[in-house]
Amino acid sequence: MLSITAKSPYALKALTELGRTGGDTPVPIGELARRRDIPVQFLEQLFASLRRAGVLSSQRGVKGGYRFARDPSEVTALEVVELLDGPLGHDAEGVLGEAAAAARTVLEGTTIADLIEREAREAGIAMYHI
């Protein structure tokens, strides 16, 4: 069916923050959660799934945290949504099937790097209006 739970938007927000601030340095999950106002325990569950799927890698210890296992330009929003919420609209028919196909096209064509760039652009635009 066509269902996206709270998991995917929260994960995309956190991944955008990770890509914006992390680079090659691991970022503590508590820091990401605080910056994006996401419950830490919830984000830990999401990131554990993304780590098992090979999207993220983790490092334990004082300088521990998460970083991307693959370049953010290689991770699509659709991949994240389907890892966390399951297949998007595979069995939808009729107008719901068309809506699912449109959503899949947009999500598949959007990478985490795109989201980082969009956020930076929007922040820059917002700053000009202050």
XYZ file of N, CA and C in Angstrom:
390
model
N 0.832 -1.183 0.000
C 0.000 0.000 0.000
C 0.878 1.248 0.000
N 0.264 2.363 0.160
C 0.956 3.648 0.095
C 1.037 4.228 1.493
N 2.053 3.802 2.264
C 2.124 4.259 3.643
C 3.537 4.637 4.024
N 3.645 5.863 4.547
C 4.915 6.352 5.075
C 4.642 6.758 6.507
N 5.326 6.115 7.440
C 5.128 6.413 8.855
C 6.045 7.569 9.275
N 6.057 7.890 10.541
C 6.917 8.958 11.065
C 8.398 8.584 10.961
N 8.683 7.297 10.807
C 10.077 6.852 10.738
C 10.845 7.535 9.608
N 10.270 7.521 8.429
C 10.987 8.025 7.252
C 11.278 9.522 7.314
N 10.298 10.383 7.606
C 10.630 11.814 7.691
C 11.673 12.119 8.766
N 11.574 11.465 9.921
C 12.571 11.668 10.972
C 13.953 11.200 10.503
N 14.006 10.049 9.861
C 15.290 9.530 9.377
C 15.892 10.460 8.332
N 15.073 10.957 7.415
C 15.585 11.856 6.382
C 16.100 13.156 6.995
N 15.405 13.670 8.009
C 15.879 14.878 8.695
C 17.223 14.613 9.368
N 17.328 13.484 10.057
C 18.566 13.153 10.768
C 19.708 12.876 9.789
N 19.431 12.206 8.681
C 20.469 11.937 7.686
C 20.943 13.231 7.029
N 20.027 14.151 6.820
C 20.399 15.453 6.273
C 21.329 16.178 7.242
N 20.994 16.136 8.519
C 21.841 16.767 9.533
C 23.208 16.074 9.596
N 23.218 14.758 9.531
C 24.476 14.008 9.548
C 25.346 14.402 8.359
N 24.745 14.483 7.189
C 25.498 14.861 5.999
C 25.972 16.300 6.042
N 25.195 17.156 6.675
C 25.543 18.568 6.779
C 26.707 18.792 7.739
N 26.773 18.005 8.811
C 27.750 18.276 9.867
C 28.847 17.225 10.001
N 28.625 16.035 9.481
C 29.527 14.936 9.783
C 30.772 14.816 8.945
N 30.632 14.722 7.661
C 31.785 14.410 6.821
C 32.285 13.015 7.152
N 33.593 12.883 7.365
C 34.180 11.586 7.702
C 34.220 11.343 9.202
N 33.865 12.354 9.979
C 33.919 12.244 11.435
C 32.592 11.713 11.964
N 32.622 10.707 12.828
C 31.372 10.210 13.396
C 30.683 11.292 14.239
N 29.370 11.353 14.119
C 28.584 12.325 14.882
C 27.761 11.548 15.909
N 27.844 11.936 17.184
C 27.044 11.248 18.210
C 25.548 11.358 17.917
N 24.853 10.263 18.121
C 23.428 10.239 17.803
C 22.635 11.220 18.668
N 23.082 11.422 19.903
C 22.409 12.385 20.770
C 22.469 13.793 20.221
N 23.582 14.130 19.591
C 23.738 15.448 18.979
C 22.785 15.625 17.804
N 22.695 14.597 16.958
C 21.774 14.652 15.822
C 20.331 14.773 16.307
N 19.990 13.981 17.317
C 18.630 13.994 17.859
C 18.290 15.372 18.427
N 19.220 15.953 19.141
C 18.988 17.270 19.747
C 18.818 18.341 18.676
N 19.673 18.324 17.674
C 19.628 19.346 16.623
C 18.335 19.298 15.819
N 17.793 18.095 15.649
C 16.589 17.945 14.831
C 15.339 17.658 15.660
N 15.471 17.744 16.980
C 14.332 17.556 17.887
C 13.637 16.202 17.646
N 14.454 15.148 17.705
C 13.983 13.775 17.507
C 14.304 13.003 18.777
N 13.366 12.212 19.307
C 13.683 11.404 20.487
C 14.877 10.474 20.214
N 15.843 10.478 21.112
C 17.084 9.718 20.914
C 16.810 8.230 20.721
N 15.958 7.646 21.564
C 15.703 6.203 21.465
C 15.079 5.845 20.116
N 14.217 6.710 19.620
C 13.581 6.489 18.323
C 14.638 6.545 17.220
N 15.504 7.547 17.282
C 16.546 7.690 16.274
C 17.539 6.530 16.339
N 17.824 6.035 17.525
C 18.711 4.873 17.653
C 18.145 3.672 16.906
N 16.848 3.450 17.005
C 16.212 2.335 16.295
C 16.327 2.524 14.785
N 16.062 3.746 14.325
C 16.123 4.016 12.889
C 17.542 3.840 12.350
N 18.511 4.405 13.067
C 19.898 4.320 12.617
C 20.428 2.889 12.692
N 19.950 2.096 13.643
C 20.365 0.692 13.706
C 19.920 -0.033 12.432
N 18.707 0.237 11.982
C 18.215 -0.378 10.738
C 19.031 0.081 9.538
N 19.352 1.370 9.498
C 20.124 1.911 8.377
C 21.570 1.405 8.403
N 22.095 1.167 9.594
C 23.447 0.597 9.711
C 23.451 -0.839 9.197
N 22.466 -1.622 9.611
C 22.389 -3.025 9.154
C 22.228 -3.112 7.634
N 21.591 -2.108 7.037
C 21.379 -2.104 5.589
C 22.579 -1.551 4.821
N 23.603 -1.077 5.550
C 24.799 -0.589 4.883
C 24.758 0.876 4.476
N 23.758 1.613 4.936
C 23.689 3.043 4.637
C 24.617 3.816 5.569
N 24.667 3.408 6.831
C 25.471 4.075 7.842
C 26.502 3.115 8.422
N 27.534 3.670 9.006
C 28.454 2.883 9.819
C 28.532 3.569 11.173
N 28.899 2.797 12.178
C 28.962 3.362 13.523
C 30.325 3.098 14.126
N 30.668 3.941 15.086
C 31.915 3.796 15.819
C 31.589 3.969 17.297
N 32.065 3.036 18.099
C 31.827 3.100 19.540
C 32.902 3.928 20.220
N 32.602 4.296 21.459
C 33.606 4.966 22.267
C 33.377 6.461 22.393
N 34.359 7.102 23.023
C 34.260 8.532 23.318
C 34.092 9.355 22.043
N 34.811 8.997 21.009
C 34.709 9.724 19.743
C 33.783 8.996 18.777
N 32.835 8.247 19.336
C 31.944 7.438 18.530
C 30.769 8.206 17.974
N 30.028 7.515 17.156
C 28.845 8.086 16.536
C 28.581 7.401 15.210
N 27.843 8.087 14.368
C 27.480 7.551 13.060
C 28.056 8.415 11.952
N 28.320 7.760 10.828
C 28.696 8.449 9.599
C 28.142 7.617 8.444
N 28.153 8.188 7.270
C 27.652 7.472 6.105
C 28.623 6.374 5.699
N 28.100 5.200 5.409
C 28.916 4.108 4.888
C 29.090 4.274 3.379
N 28.138 4.955 2.767
C 28.209 5.279 1.332
C 28.044 6.788 1.195
N 28.471 7.304 0.088
C 28.340 8.736 -0.156
C 26.858 9.128 -0.149
N 26.508 10.258 0.481
C 25.101 10.695 0.514
C 24.484 10.859 -0.875
N 25.310 11.063 -1.888
C 24.781 11.183 -3.252
C 24.348 9.833 -3.816
N 24.688 8.754 -3.124
C 24.311 7.406 -3.572
C 23.113 6.847 -2.806
N 22.663 7.554 -1.783
C 21.551 7.079 -0.947
C 20.304 7.863 -1.319
N 19.299 7.165 -1.857
C 18.077 7.868 -2.251
C 17.073 7.902 -1.105
N 16.193 8.878 -1.189
C 15.111 8.974 -0.207
C 14.225 7.723 -0.286
N 14.031 7.193 -1.482
C 13.227 5.978 -1.635
C 13.857 4.806 -0.897
N 15.167 4.662 -0.992
C 15.857 3.580 -0.285
C 15.594 3.675 1.219
N 15.707 4.877 1.768
C 15.484 5.080 3.202
C 14.044 4.748 3.567
N 13.097 5.260 2.784
C 11.671 5.011 3.054
C 11.381 3.519 3.016
N 11.879 2.829 2.003
C 11.570 1.404 1.886
C 12.301 0.559 2.924
N 13.471 0.986 3.366
C 14.159 0.258 4.435
C 13.385 0.356 5.746
N 12.803 1.518 5.994
C 12.144 1.747 7.279
C 10.646 1.447 7.262
N 9.988 1.681 6.146
C 8.526 1.527 6.087
C 8.056 0.427 5.144
N 8.970 -0.254 4.483
C 8.580 -1.313 3.565
C 8.314 -0.779 2.172
N 8.006 -1.680 1.244
C 7.781 -1.285 -0.152
C 6.686 -0.227 -0.265
N 6.947 0.781 -1.059
C 6.019 1.895 -1.205
C 5.126 1.689 -2.421
N 3.895 1.332 -2.172
C 2.881 1.278 -3.212
C 3.023 0.177 -4.232
N 3.713 -0.911 -3.886
C 3.891 -1.990 -4.864
C 2.591 -2.671 -5.247
N 1.634 -2.746 -4.341
C 0.379 -3.418 -4.654
C -0.789 -2.450 -4.795
N -0.509 -1.159 -4.910
C -1.569 -0.166 -5.093
C -2.046 -0.208 -6.542
N -3.343 0.022 -6.728
C -3.942 -0.023 -8.065
C -4.705 1.257 -8.342
N -5.014 1.474 -9.622
C -5.814 2.627 -10.007
C -5.118 3.932 -9.674
N -5.912 4.883 -9.186
C -5.365 6.207 -8.880
C -4.336 6.124 -7.757
N -4.510 5.204 -6.815
C -3.510 5.043 -5.757
C -2.208 4.479 -6.316
N -2.322 3.626 -7.305
C -1.130 3.121 -7.977
C -0.384 4.232 -8.702
N -1.147 5.137 -9.330
C -0.531 6.274 -10.009
C 0.138 7.205 -8.999
N -0.530 7.438 -7.875
C 0.044 8.286 -6.825
C 1.321 7.652 -6.269
N 1.292 6.352 -6.058
C 2.462 5.650 -5.547
C 3.619 5.737 -6.544
N 3.313 5.568 -7.832
C 4.353 5.654 -8.863
C 4.968 7.056 -8.887
N 4.145 8.078 -8.748
C 4.652 9.456 -8.730
C 5.535 9.677 -7.504
N 5.086 9.189 -6.352
C 5.875 9.332 -5.125
C 7.193 8.580 -5.253
N 7.153 7.379 -5.798
C 8.371 6.591 -5.989
C 9.353 7.326 -6.908
N 8.845 7.939 -7.964
C 9.700 8.668 -8.906
C 10.402 9.837 -8.212
N 9.660 10.605 -7.433
C 10.243 11.746 -6.723
C 11.273 11.268 -5.702
N 10.912 10.275 -4.905
C 11.817 9.784 -3.859
C 13.051 9.112 -4.447
N 12.872 8.408 -5.550
C 14.001 7.731 -6.187
C 14.969 8.729 -6.818
N 14.449 9.859 -7.256
C 15.280 10.878 -7.887
C 15.876 11.875 -6.904
N 15.649 11.662 -5.619
C 16.148 12.570 -4.587
C 17.116 11.826 -3.683
N 18.347 12.319 -3.614
C 19.351 11.701 -2.743
C 19.476 12.509 -1.456
N 20.182 11.941 -0.497
C 20.453 12.662 0.744
C 21.277 13.907 0.426
N 22.198 13.811 -0.518
C 22.992 14.974 -0.926
C 22.079 16.076 -1.473
N 21.050 15.691 -2.218
C 20.081 16.672 -2.718
C 19.361 17.362 -1.563
N 18.988 16.595 -0.556
C 18.291 17.166 0.599
C 19.201 18.129 1.362
N 20.470 17.785 1.485
C 21.445 18.658 2.152
C 21.563 19.970 1.375
N 21.688 19.861 0.069
C 21.818 21.042 -0.785
C 20.548 21.893 -0.730
N 19.390 21.262 -0.766
C 18.114 21.986 -0.706
C 17.988 22.744 0.610
N 18.353 22.072 1.695
C 18.269 22.713 3.009
C 19.216 23.913 3.095
N 20.418 23.767 2.581
C 21.380 24.869 2.602
C 20.872 26.038 1.756
N 20.291 25.724 0.612
C 19.749 26.753 -0.271
C 18.592 27.479 0.405
N 17.692 26.722 1.029
C 16.553 27.326 1.726
C 16.999 28.176 2.903
N 18.022 27.722 3.615
C 18.555 28.496 4.736
C 19.173 29.790 4.228
N 19.850 29.726 3.111
C 20.443 30.925 2.506
C 19.391 31.908 2.054
N 18.325 31.403 1.458
C 17.225 32.259 1.016
C 16.545 32.888 2.212
N 16.321 32.105 3.255
C 15.660 32.615 4.446
C 16.488 33.723 5.088
N 17.810 33.585 5.030
C 18.671 34.599 5.647
C 18.572 35.940 4.915
N 18.309 35.931 3.608
C 18.195 37.184 2.883
C 16.926 37.941 3.251
N 15.924 37.239 3.782
C 14.659 37.875 4.136
C 14.633 38.423 5.542
N 15.682 38.232 6.301
C 15.670 38.666 7.690
C 15.786 40.184 7.775
